Amino acid sequence: MFRRTFWFTTGVAAGVWATTKVNRKLRQLTPDSVAATAANKALETGQWLKDRAVGFALDVRDNMAQREAELGEALGIDAPVDPELPAPRHSAALEQGAAPSRRYAAVENHNSPKYVDSSTYPTYSYNRNEDH
């Protein structure tokens, strides 16, 4: 009698565990869940690529300035600042948060696109279960 009860309880527990695992996997494979996962991965990859590109650009700029100084020293050129030349421009794109981000949006006629400030552009959640 105890042996039958043990195996019956073990079978019920295994069935509940398997059902829970299958339902969890089915929820992960719904189109909304797959789309949200892909969007999150794309955002992470985009951020990583942006960080790498900005780091590379800053390294290039530093090495360029260092090489210019080395060449100026080797050639004996101490370039005085000429007041008639414009000051070097500062690139706001290489500093984080310096320029407001822009998003591409279409106007009413859908033929002439315009750029809008991201602070006025609405943000939407990828979670489709919020409105249920």
Tab-separated table of N, CA and C in Angstrom:
chain	number	residue	atom	x	y	z
A	1	MET	N	0.808	-1.182	0.000
A	1	MET	CA	0.000	0.000	0.000
A	1	MET	C	0.865	1.264	0.000
A	2	PHE	N	1.920	1.298	0.828
A	2	PHE	CA	2.796	2.470	0.862
A	2	PHE	C	3.547	2.627	-0.458
A	3	ARG	N	3.885	1.504	-1.066
A	3	ARG	CA	4.602	1.557	-2.325
A	3	ARG	C	3.719	2.178	-3.418
A	4	ARG	N	2.464	1.793	-3.484
A	4	ARG	CA	1.546	2.352	-4.474
A	4	ARG	C	1.334	3.852	-4.226
A	5	THR	N	1.188	4.244	-2.982
A	5	THR	CA	0.994	5.661	-2.639
A	5	THR	C	2.227	6.476	-3.022
A	6	PHE	N	3.400	5.922	-2.763
A	6	PHE	CA	4.637	6.615	-3.114
A	6	PHE	C	4.717	6.854	-4.621
A	7	TRP	N	4.472	5.805	-5.420
A	7	TRP	CA	4.587	5.938	-6.869
A	7	TRP	C	3.480	6.817	-7.455
A	8	PHE	N	2.300	6.788	-6.855
A	8	PHE	CA	1.229	7.669	-7.303
A	8	PHE	C	1.605	9.131	-7.043
A	9	THR	N	2.114	9.435	-5.859
A	9	THR	CA	2.529	10.798	-5.514
A	9	THR	C	3.689	11.241	-6.399
A	10	THR	N	4.634	10.354	-6.663
A	10	THR	CA	5.756	10.678	-7.539
A	10	THR	C	5.263	10.985	-8.951
A	11	GLY	N	4.320	10.230	-9.459
A	11	GLY	CA	3.766	10.470	-10.792
A	11	GLY	C	3.014	11.793	-10.875
A	12	VAL	N	2.243	12.117	-9.838
A	12	VAL	CA	1.517	13.385	-9.820
A	12	VAL	C	2.514	14.550	-9.791
A	13	ALA	N	3.530	14.449	-8.957
A	13	ALA	CA	4.527	15.517	-8.863
A	13	ALA	C	5.261	15.692	-10.190
A	14	ALA	N	5.625	14.604	-10.848
A	14	ALA	CA	6.309	14.688	-12.145
A	14	ALA	C	5.387	15.300	-13.196
A	15	GLY	N	4.118	14.971	-13.173
A	15	GLY	CA	3.161	15.542	-14.118
A	15	GLY	C	2.979	17.040	-13.918
A	16	VAL	N	2.889	17.475	-12.670
A	16	VAL	CA	2.756	18.906	-12.370
A	16	VAL	C	4.016	19.645	-12.802
A	17	TRP	N	5.173	19.064	-12.513
A	17	TRP	CA	6.438	19.707	-12.886
A	17	TRP	C	6.555	19.829	-14.416
A	18	ALA	N	6.233	18.760	-15.130
A	18	ALA	CA	6.337	18.773	-16.594
A	18	ALA	C	5.336	19.761	-17.193
A	19	THR	N	4.124	19.800	-16.678
A	19	THR	CA	3.116	20.732	-17.181
A	19	THR	C	3.561	22.175	-16.966
A	20	THR	N	4.116	22.454	-15.811
A	20	THR	CA	4.602	23.808	-15.521
A	20	THR	C	5.721	24.194	-16.477
A	21	LYS	N	6.672	23.297	-16.715
A	21	LYS	CA	7.779	23.584	-17.632
A	21	LYS	C	7.272	23.822	-19.055
A	22	VAL	N	6.349	23.003	-19.531
A	22	VAL	CA	5.835	23.135	-20.888
A	22	VAL	C	5.067	24.450	-21.036
A	23	ASN	N	4.233	24.782	-20.057
A	23	ASN	CA	3.478	26.042	-20.131
A	23	ASN	C	4.405	27.253	-20.106
A	24	ARG	N	5.444	27.200	-19.305
A	24	ARG	CA	6.404	28.306	-19.249
A	24	ARG	C	7.120	28.476	-20.589
A	25	LYS	N	7.507	27.372	-21.211
A	25	LYS	CA	8.179	27.429	-22.503
A	25	LYS	C	7.223	27.922	-23.593
A	26	LEU	N	5.962	27.515	-23.537
A	26	LEU	CA	4.982	27.994	-24.512
A	26	LEU	C	4.760	29.501	-24.388
A	27	ARG	N	4.749	30.006	-23.156
A	27	ARG	CA	4.616	31.457	-22.960
A	27	ARG	C	5.825	32.198	-23.519
A	28	GLN	N	7.011	31.610	-23.427
A	28	GLN	CA	8.215	32.247	-23.962
A	28	GLN	C	8.213	32.255	-25.487
A	29	LEU	N	7.503	31.349	-26.107
A	29	LEU	CA	7.515	31.235	-27.559
A	29	LEU	C	6.334	31.921	-28.235
A	30	THR	N	5.538	32.676	-27.495
A	30	THR	CA	4.455	33.424	-28.127
A	30	THR	C	5.061	34.548	-28.962
A	31	PRO	N	4.375	34.991	-30.007
A	31	PRO	CA	4.929	36.053	-30.865
A	31	PRO	C	5.260	37.338	-30.115
A	32	ASP	N	4.408	37.734	-29.170
A	32	ASP	CA	4.683	38.958	-28.406
A	32	ASP	C	5.945	38.822	-27.564
A	33	SER	N	6.111	37.673	-26.934
A	33	SER	CA	7.284	37.460	-26.095
A	33	SER	C	8.558	37.395	-26.931
A	34	VAL	N	8.486	36.726	-28.083
A	34	VAL	CA	9.656	36.642	-28.965
A	34	VAL	C	10.015	38.030	-29.490
A	35	ALA	N	8.999	38.831	-29.849
A	35	ALA	CA	9.250	40.184	-30.351
A	35	ALA	C	9.877	41.055	-29.268
A	36	ALA	N	9.377	40.957	-28.049
A	36	ALA	CA	9.941	41.747	-26.956
A	36	ALA	C	11.375	41.334	-26.663
A	37	THR	N	11.657	40.049	-26.679
A	37	THR	CA	13.021	39.571	-26.447
A	37	THR	C	13.964	40.049	-27.545
A	38	ALA	N	13.513	39.982	-28.793
A	38	ALA	CA	14.348	40.442	-29.911
A	38	ALA	C	14.593	41.944	-29.820
A	39	ALA	N	13.575	42.701	-29.446
A	39	ALA	CA	13.738	44.154	-29.308
A	39	ALA	C	14.719	44.483	-28.197
A	40	ASN	N	14.637	43.796	-27.089
A	40	ASN	CA	15.573	44.042	-25.987
A	40	ASN	C	17.006	43.715	-26.401
A	41	LYS	N	17.191	42.614	-27.105
A	41	LYS	CA	18.538	42.250	-27.563
A	41	LYS	C	19.061	43.272	-28.568
A	42	ALA	N	18.190	43.763	-29.451
A	42	ALA	CA	18.612	44.767	-30.428
A	42	ALA	C	19.019	46.064	-29.728
A	43	LEU	N	18.281	46.465	-28.709
A	43	LEU	CA	18.631	47.675	-27.966
A	43	LEU	C	19.970	47.515	-27.246
A	44	GLU	N	20.172	46.355	-26.630
A	44	GLU	CA	21.445	46.106	-25.943
A	44	GLU	C	22.613	46.124	-26.931
A	45	THR	N	22.429	45.486	-28.088
A	45	THR	CA	23.488	45.447	-29.093
A	45	THR	C	23.768	46.838	-29.634
A	46	GLY	N	22.723	47.612	-29.877
A	46	GLY	CA	22.902	48.983	-30.349
A	46	GLY	C	23.661	49.839	-29.353
A	47	GLN	N	23.340	49.703	-28.085
A	47	GLN	CA	24.048	50.465	-27.053
A	47	GLN	C	25.514	50.047	-26.994
A	48	TRP	N	25.780	48.747	-27.103
A	48	TRP	CA	27.149	48.255	-27.066
A	48	TRP	C	27.934	48.796	-28.260
A	49	LEU	N	27.321	48.759	-29.455
A	49	LEU	CA	27.999	49.265	-30.646
A	49	LEU	C	28.266	50.764	-30.533
A	50	LYS	N	27.310	51.505	-29.995
A	50	LYS	CA	27.487	52.948	-29.831
A	50	LYS	C	28.648	53.229	-28.873
A	51	ASP	N	28.694	52.509	-27.767
A	51	ASP	CA	29.779	52.709	-26.804
A	51	ASP	C	31.131	52.392	-27.435
A	52	ARG	N	31.193	51.316	-28.213
A	52	ARG	CA	32.449	50.956	-28.864
A	52	ARG	C	32.863	52.011	-29.889
A	53	ALA	N	31.903	52.522	-30.675
A	53	ALA	CA	32.213	53.523	-31.700
A	53	ALA	C	32.686	54.831	-31.068
A	54	VAL	N	32.030	55.258	-29.996
A	54	VAL	CA	32.436	56.496	-29.321
A	54	VAL	C	33.827	56.321	-28.722
A	55	GLY	N	34.082	55.178	-28.104
A	55	GLY	CA	35.417	54.918	-27.553
A	55	GLY	C	36.488	54.927	-28.630
A	56	PHE	N	36.188	54.326	-29.768
A	56	PHE	CA	37.145	54.309	-30.877
A	56	PHE	C	37.408	55.728	-31.382
A	57	ALA	N	36.348	56.523	-31.544
A	57	ALA	CA	36.519	57.896	-32.039
A	57	ALA	C	37.346	58.727	-31.059
A	58	LEU	N	37.112	58.550	-29.774
A	58	LEU	CA	37.900	59.298	-28.782
A	58	LEU	C	39.363	58.860	-28.800
A	59	ASP	N	39.610	57.569	-28.962
A	59	ASP	CA	40.986	57.076	-29.053
A	59	ASP	C	41.686	57.633	-30.292
A	60	VAL	N	40.976	57.655	-31.418
A	60	VAL	CA	41.560	58.200	-32.638
A	60	VAL	C	41.911	59.666	-32.449
A	61	ARG	N	41.003	60.425	-31.833
A	61	ARG	CA	41.255	61.850	-31.620
A	61	ARG	C	42.467	62.064	-30.705
A	62	ASP	N	42.564	61.298	-29.621
A	62	ASP	CA	43.701	61.439	-28.707
A	62	ASP	C	45.017	61.073	-29.391
A	63	ASN	N	45.008	59.959	-30.115
A	63	ASN	CA	46.233	59.542	-30.799
A	63	ASN	C	46.625	60.519	-31.907
A	64	MET	N	45.637	61.107	-32.570
A	64	MET	CA	45.922	62.089	-33.600
A	64	MET	C	46.584	63.332	-32.994
A	65	ALA	N	46.064	63.794	-31.871
A	65	ALA	CA	46.656	64.962	-31.216
A	65	ALA	C	48.072	64.652	-30.724
A	66	GLN	N	48.251	63.444	-30.194
A	66	GLN	CA	49.573	63.047	-29.724
A	66	GLN	C	50.563	62.981	-30.898
A	67	ARG	N	50.147	62.416	-32.016
A	67	ARG	CA	51.029	62.298	-33.185
A	67	ARG	C	51.340	63.681	-33.766
A	68	GLU	N	50.352	64.575	-33.787
A	68	GLU	CA	50.602	65.947	-34.252
A	68	GLU	C	51.654	66.628	-33.381
A	69	ALA	N	51.540	66.425	-32.060
A	69	ALA	CA	52.518	67.022	-31.158
A	69	ALA	C	53.911	66.435	-31.405
A	70	GLU	N	53.979	65.113	-31.617
A	70	GLU	CA	55.263	64.472	-31.888
A	70	GLU	C	55.876	65.006	-33.187
A	71	LEU	N	55.057	65.126	-34.230
A	71	LEU	CA	55.561	65.631	-35.498
A	71	LEU	C	55.978	67.096	-35.393
A	72	GLY	N	55.189	67.888	-34.686
A	72	GLY	CA	55.549	69.294	-34.490
A	72	GLY	C	56.854	69.434	-33.735
A	73	GLU	N	57.062	68.586	-32.737
A	73	GLU	CA	58.315	68.615	-31.962
A	73	GLU	C	59.481	68.155	-32.819
A	74	ALA	N	59.276	67.093	-33.612
A	74	ALA	CA	60.353	66.568	-34.451
A	74	ALA	C	60.756	67.561	-35.540
A	75	LEU	N	59.805	68.302	-36.065
A	75	LEU	CA	60.086	69.267	-37.128
A	75	LEU	C	60.430	70.647	-36.582
A	76	GLY	N	60.323	70.814	-35.283
A	76	GLY	CA	60.630	72.099	-34.672
A	76	GLY	C	59.572	73.146	-34.952
A	77	ILE	N	58.377	72.708	-35.163
A	77	ILE	CA	57.287	73.642	-35.448
A	77	ILE	C	56.479	73.848	-34.175
A	78	ASP	N	56.502	75.043	-33.702
A	78	ASP	CA	55.609	75.413	-32.611
A	78	ASP	C	54.578	76.337	-33.219
A	79	ALA	N	53.477	75.799	-33.622
A	79	ALA	CA	52.468	76.575	-34.336
A	79	ALA	C	51.769	77.522	-33.373
A	80	PRO	N	52.029	78.849	-33.533
A	80	PRO	CA	51.291	79.786	-32.698
A	80	PRO	C	49.843	79.850	-33.158
A	81	VAL	N	48.996	80.174	-32.249
A	81	VAL	CA	47.583	80.260	-32.576
A	81	VAL	C	47.360	81.521	-33.396
A	82	ASP	N	46.881	81.348	-34.609
A	82	ASP	CA	46.614	82.471	-35.502
A	82	ASP	C	45.224	83.021	-35.178
A	83	PRO	N	45.133	84.307	-34.813
A	83	PRO	CA	43.819	84.823	-34.429
A	83	PRO	C	42.846	84.885	-35.604
A	84	GLU	N	43.324	84.826	-36.840
A	84	GLU	CA	42.429	84.903	-37.983
A	84	GLU	C	41.806	83.543	-38.310
A	85	LEU	N	42.402	82.465	-37.821
A	85	LEU	CA	41.835	81.148	-38.066
A	85	LEU	C	40.727	80.874	-37.048
A	86	PRO	N	39.687	80.202	-37.457
A	86	PRO	CA	38.623	79.888	-36.494
A	86	PRO	C	39.105	78.842	-35.501
A	87	ALA	N	38.528	78.893	-34.326
A	87	ALA	CA	38.871	77.915	-33.294
A	87	ALA	C	38.380	76.545	-33.740
A	88	PRO	N	39.068	75.486	-33.340
A	88	PRO	CA	38.612	74.152	-33.724
A	88	PRO	C	37.216	73.883	-33.166
A	89	ARG	N	36.408	73.264	-33.979
A	89	ARG	CA	35.052	72.962	-33.538
A	89	ARG	C	35.056	71.774	-32.601
A	90	HIS	N	34.151	71.808	-31.668
A	90	HIS	CA	34.016	70.730	-30.691
A	90	HIS	C	32.878	69.827	-31.130
A	91	SER	N	33.140	68.562	-31.280
A	91	SER	CA	32.122	67.634	-31.744
A	91	SER	C	31.234	67.210	-30.586
A	92	ALA	N	29.984	67.614	-30.640
A	92	ALA	CA	29.037	67.263	-29.575
A	92	ALA	C	28.607	65.812	-29.661
A	93	ALA	N	28.785	65.185	-30.827
A	93	ALA	CA	28.338	63.810	-30.981
A	93	ALA	C	29.198	62.836	-30.189
A	94	LEU	N	30.424	63.233	-29.868
A	94	LEU	CA	31.306	62.313	-29.156
A	94	LEU	C	31.134	62.379	-27.650
A	95	GLU	N	30.419	63.369	-27.170
A	95	GLU	CA	30.169	63.456	-25.740
A	95	GLU	C	28.795	62.900	-25.454
A	96	GLN	N	28.704	62.140	-24.404
A	96	GLN	CA	27.421	61.529	-24.091
A	96	GLN	C	26.481	62.580	-23.518
A	97	GLY	N	25.288	62.609	-24.061
A	97	GLY	CA	24.265	63.487	-23.537
A	97	GLY	C	24.406	64.932	-23.953
A	98	ALA	N	25.346	65.272	-24.829
A	98	ALA	CA	25.530	66.664	-25.205
A	98	ALA	C	24.446	67.131	-26.155
A	99	ALA	N	24.067	66.297	-27.094
A	99	ALA	CA	23.051	66.694	-28.060
A	99	ALA	C	21.776	65.910	-27.798
A	100	PRO	N	20.617	66.546	-27.962
A	100	PRO	CA	19.379	65.787	-27.770
A	100	PRO	C	19.234	64.756	-28.867
A	101	SER	N	18.736	63.605	-28.491
A	101	SER	CA	18.589	62.553	-29.492
A	101	SER	C	17.379	62.860	-30.373
A	102	ARG	N	17.478	62.431	-31.617
A	102	ARG	CA	16.409	62.690	-32.586
A	102	ARG	C	15.833	61.361	-33.044
A	103	ARG	N	14.579	61.379	-33.333
A	103	ARG	CA	13.934	60.212	-33.909
A	103	ARG	C	13.288	60.611	-35.208
A	104	TYR	N	13.185	59.677	-36.095
A	104	TYR	CA	12.637	59.930	-37.406
A	104	TYR	C	11.129	59.717	-37.338
A	105	ALA	N	10.386	60.716	-37.741
A	105	ALA	CA	8.930	60.602	-37.725
A	105	ALA	C	8.365	61.189	-39.009
A	106	ALA	N	7.256	60.672	-39.437
A	106	ALA	CA	6.638	61.162	-40.670
A	106	ALA	C	5.594	62.219	-40.331
A	107	VAL	N	5.415	63.133	-41.252
A	107	VAL	CA	4.420	64.185	-41.080
A	107	VAL	C	3.090	63.663	-41.627
A	108	GLU	N	2.082	64.513	-41.642
A	108	GLU	CA	0.746	64.069	-42.017
A	108	GLU	C	0.677	63.486	-43.436
A	109	ASN	N	1.374	64.097	-44.404
A	109	ASN	CA	1.257	63.609	-45.779
A	109	ASN	C	2.131	62.386	-46.054
A	110	HIS	N	2.914	61.952	-45.100
A	110	HIS	CA	3.749	60.748	-45.169
A	110	HIS	C	4.804	60.801	-46.274
A	111	ASN	N	4.997	61.940	-46.906
A	111	ASN	CA	6.000	62.044	-47.948
A	111	ASN	C	7.215	62.849	-47.513
A	112	SER	N	7.019	63.771	-46.626
A	112	SER	CA	8.143	64.603	-46.195
A	112	SER	C	8.451	64.307	-44.724
A	113	PRO	N	9.504	63.565	-44.468
A	113	PRO	CA	9.846	63.228	-43.086
A	113	PRO	C	10.451	64.427	-42.369
A	114	LYS	N	10.379	64.396	-41.064
A	114	LYS	CA	11.005	65.435	-40.256
A	114	LYS	C	11.611	64.771	-39.017
A	115	TYR	N	12.495	65.485	-38.377
A	115	TYR	CA	13.100	64.985	-37.151
A	115	TYR	C	12.390	65.644	-35.989
A	116	VAL	N	12.115	64.839	-34.967
A	116	VAL	CA	11.448	65.369	-33.786
A	116	VAL	C	12.314	65.096	-32.572
A	117	ASP	N	12.172	65.925	-31.593
A	117	ASP	CA	12.931	65.779	-30.359
A	117	ASP	C	12.403	64.575	-29.593
A	118	SER	N	13.289	63.770	-29.029
A	118	SER	CA	12.854	62.554	-28.345
A	118	SER	C	12.079	62.867	-27.075
A	119	SER	N	12.223	64.071	-26.538
A	119	SER	CA	11.465	64.394	-25.326
A	119	SER	C	9.989	64.581	-25.645
A	120	THR	N	9.645	64.926	-26.897
A	120	THR	CA	8.249	65.090	-27.264
A	120	THR	C	7.698	63.858	-27.950
A	121	TYR	N	8.549	62.933	-28.322
A	121	TYR	CA	8.117	61.728	-29.012
A	121	TYR	C	7.647	60.715	-27.986
A	122	PRO	N	6.449	60.135	-28.120
A	122	PRO	CA	5.952	59.215	-27.089
A	122	PRO	C	6.740	57.917	-27.086
A	123	THR	N	6.898	57.368	-25.913
A	123	THR	CA	7.573	56.077	-25.799
A	123	THR	C	6.522	55.017	-25.506
A	124	TYR	N	6.698	53.865	-26.097
A	124	TYR	CA	5.749	52.782	-25.927
A	124	TYR	C	6.454	51.584	-25.321
A	125	SER	N	5.723	50.864	-24.508
A	125	SER	CA	6.260	49.668	-23.886
A	125	SER	C	6.135	48.491	-24.850
A	126	TYR	N	7.070	47.563	-24.762
A	126	TYR	CA	7.011	46.366	-25.582
A	126	TYR	C	6.141	45.292	-24.955
A	127	ASN	N	5.714	45.490	-23.726
A	127	ASN	CA	4.920	44.508	-23.029
A	127	ASN	C	3.473	44.628	-23.472
A	128	ARG	N	2.995	43.663	-24.218
A	128	ARG	CA	1.631	43.719	-24.757
A	128	ARG	C	0.585	43.283	-23.722
A	129	ASN	N	1.021	42.784	-22.566
A	129	ASN	CA	0.083	42.341	-21.548
A	129	ASN	C	-0.354	43.479	-20.624
A	130	GLU	N	0.185	44.670	-20.786
A	130	GLU	CA	-0.153	45.775	-19.893
A	130	GLU	C	-1.597	46.251	-20.067
A	131	ASP	N	-2.120	46.153	-21.294
A	131	ASP	CA	-3.438	46.696	-21.521
A	131	ASP	C	-4.547	45.640	-21.374
A	132	HIS	N	-4.273	44.519	-20.764
A	132	HIS	CA	-5.299	43.497	-20.558
A	132	HIS	C	-5.660	43.408	-19.121
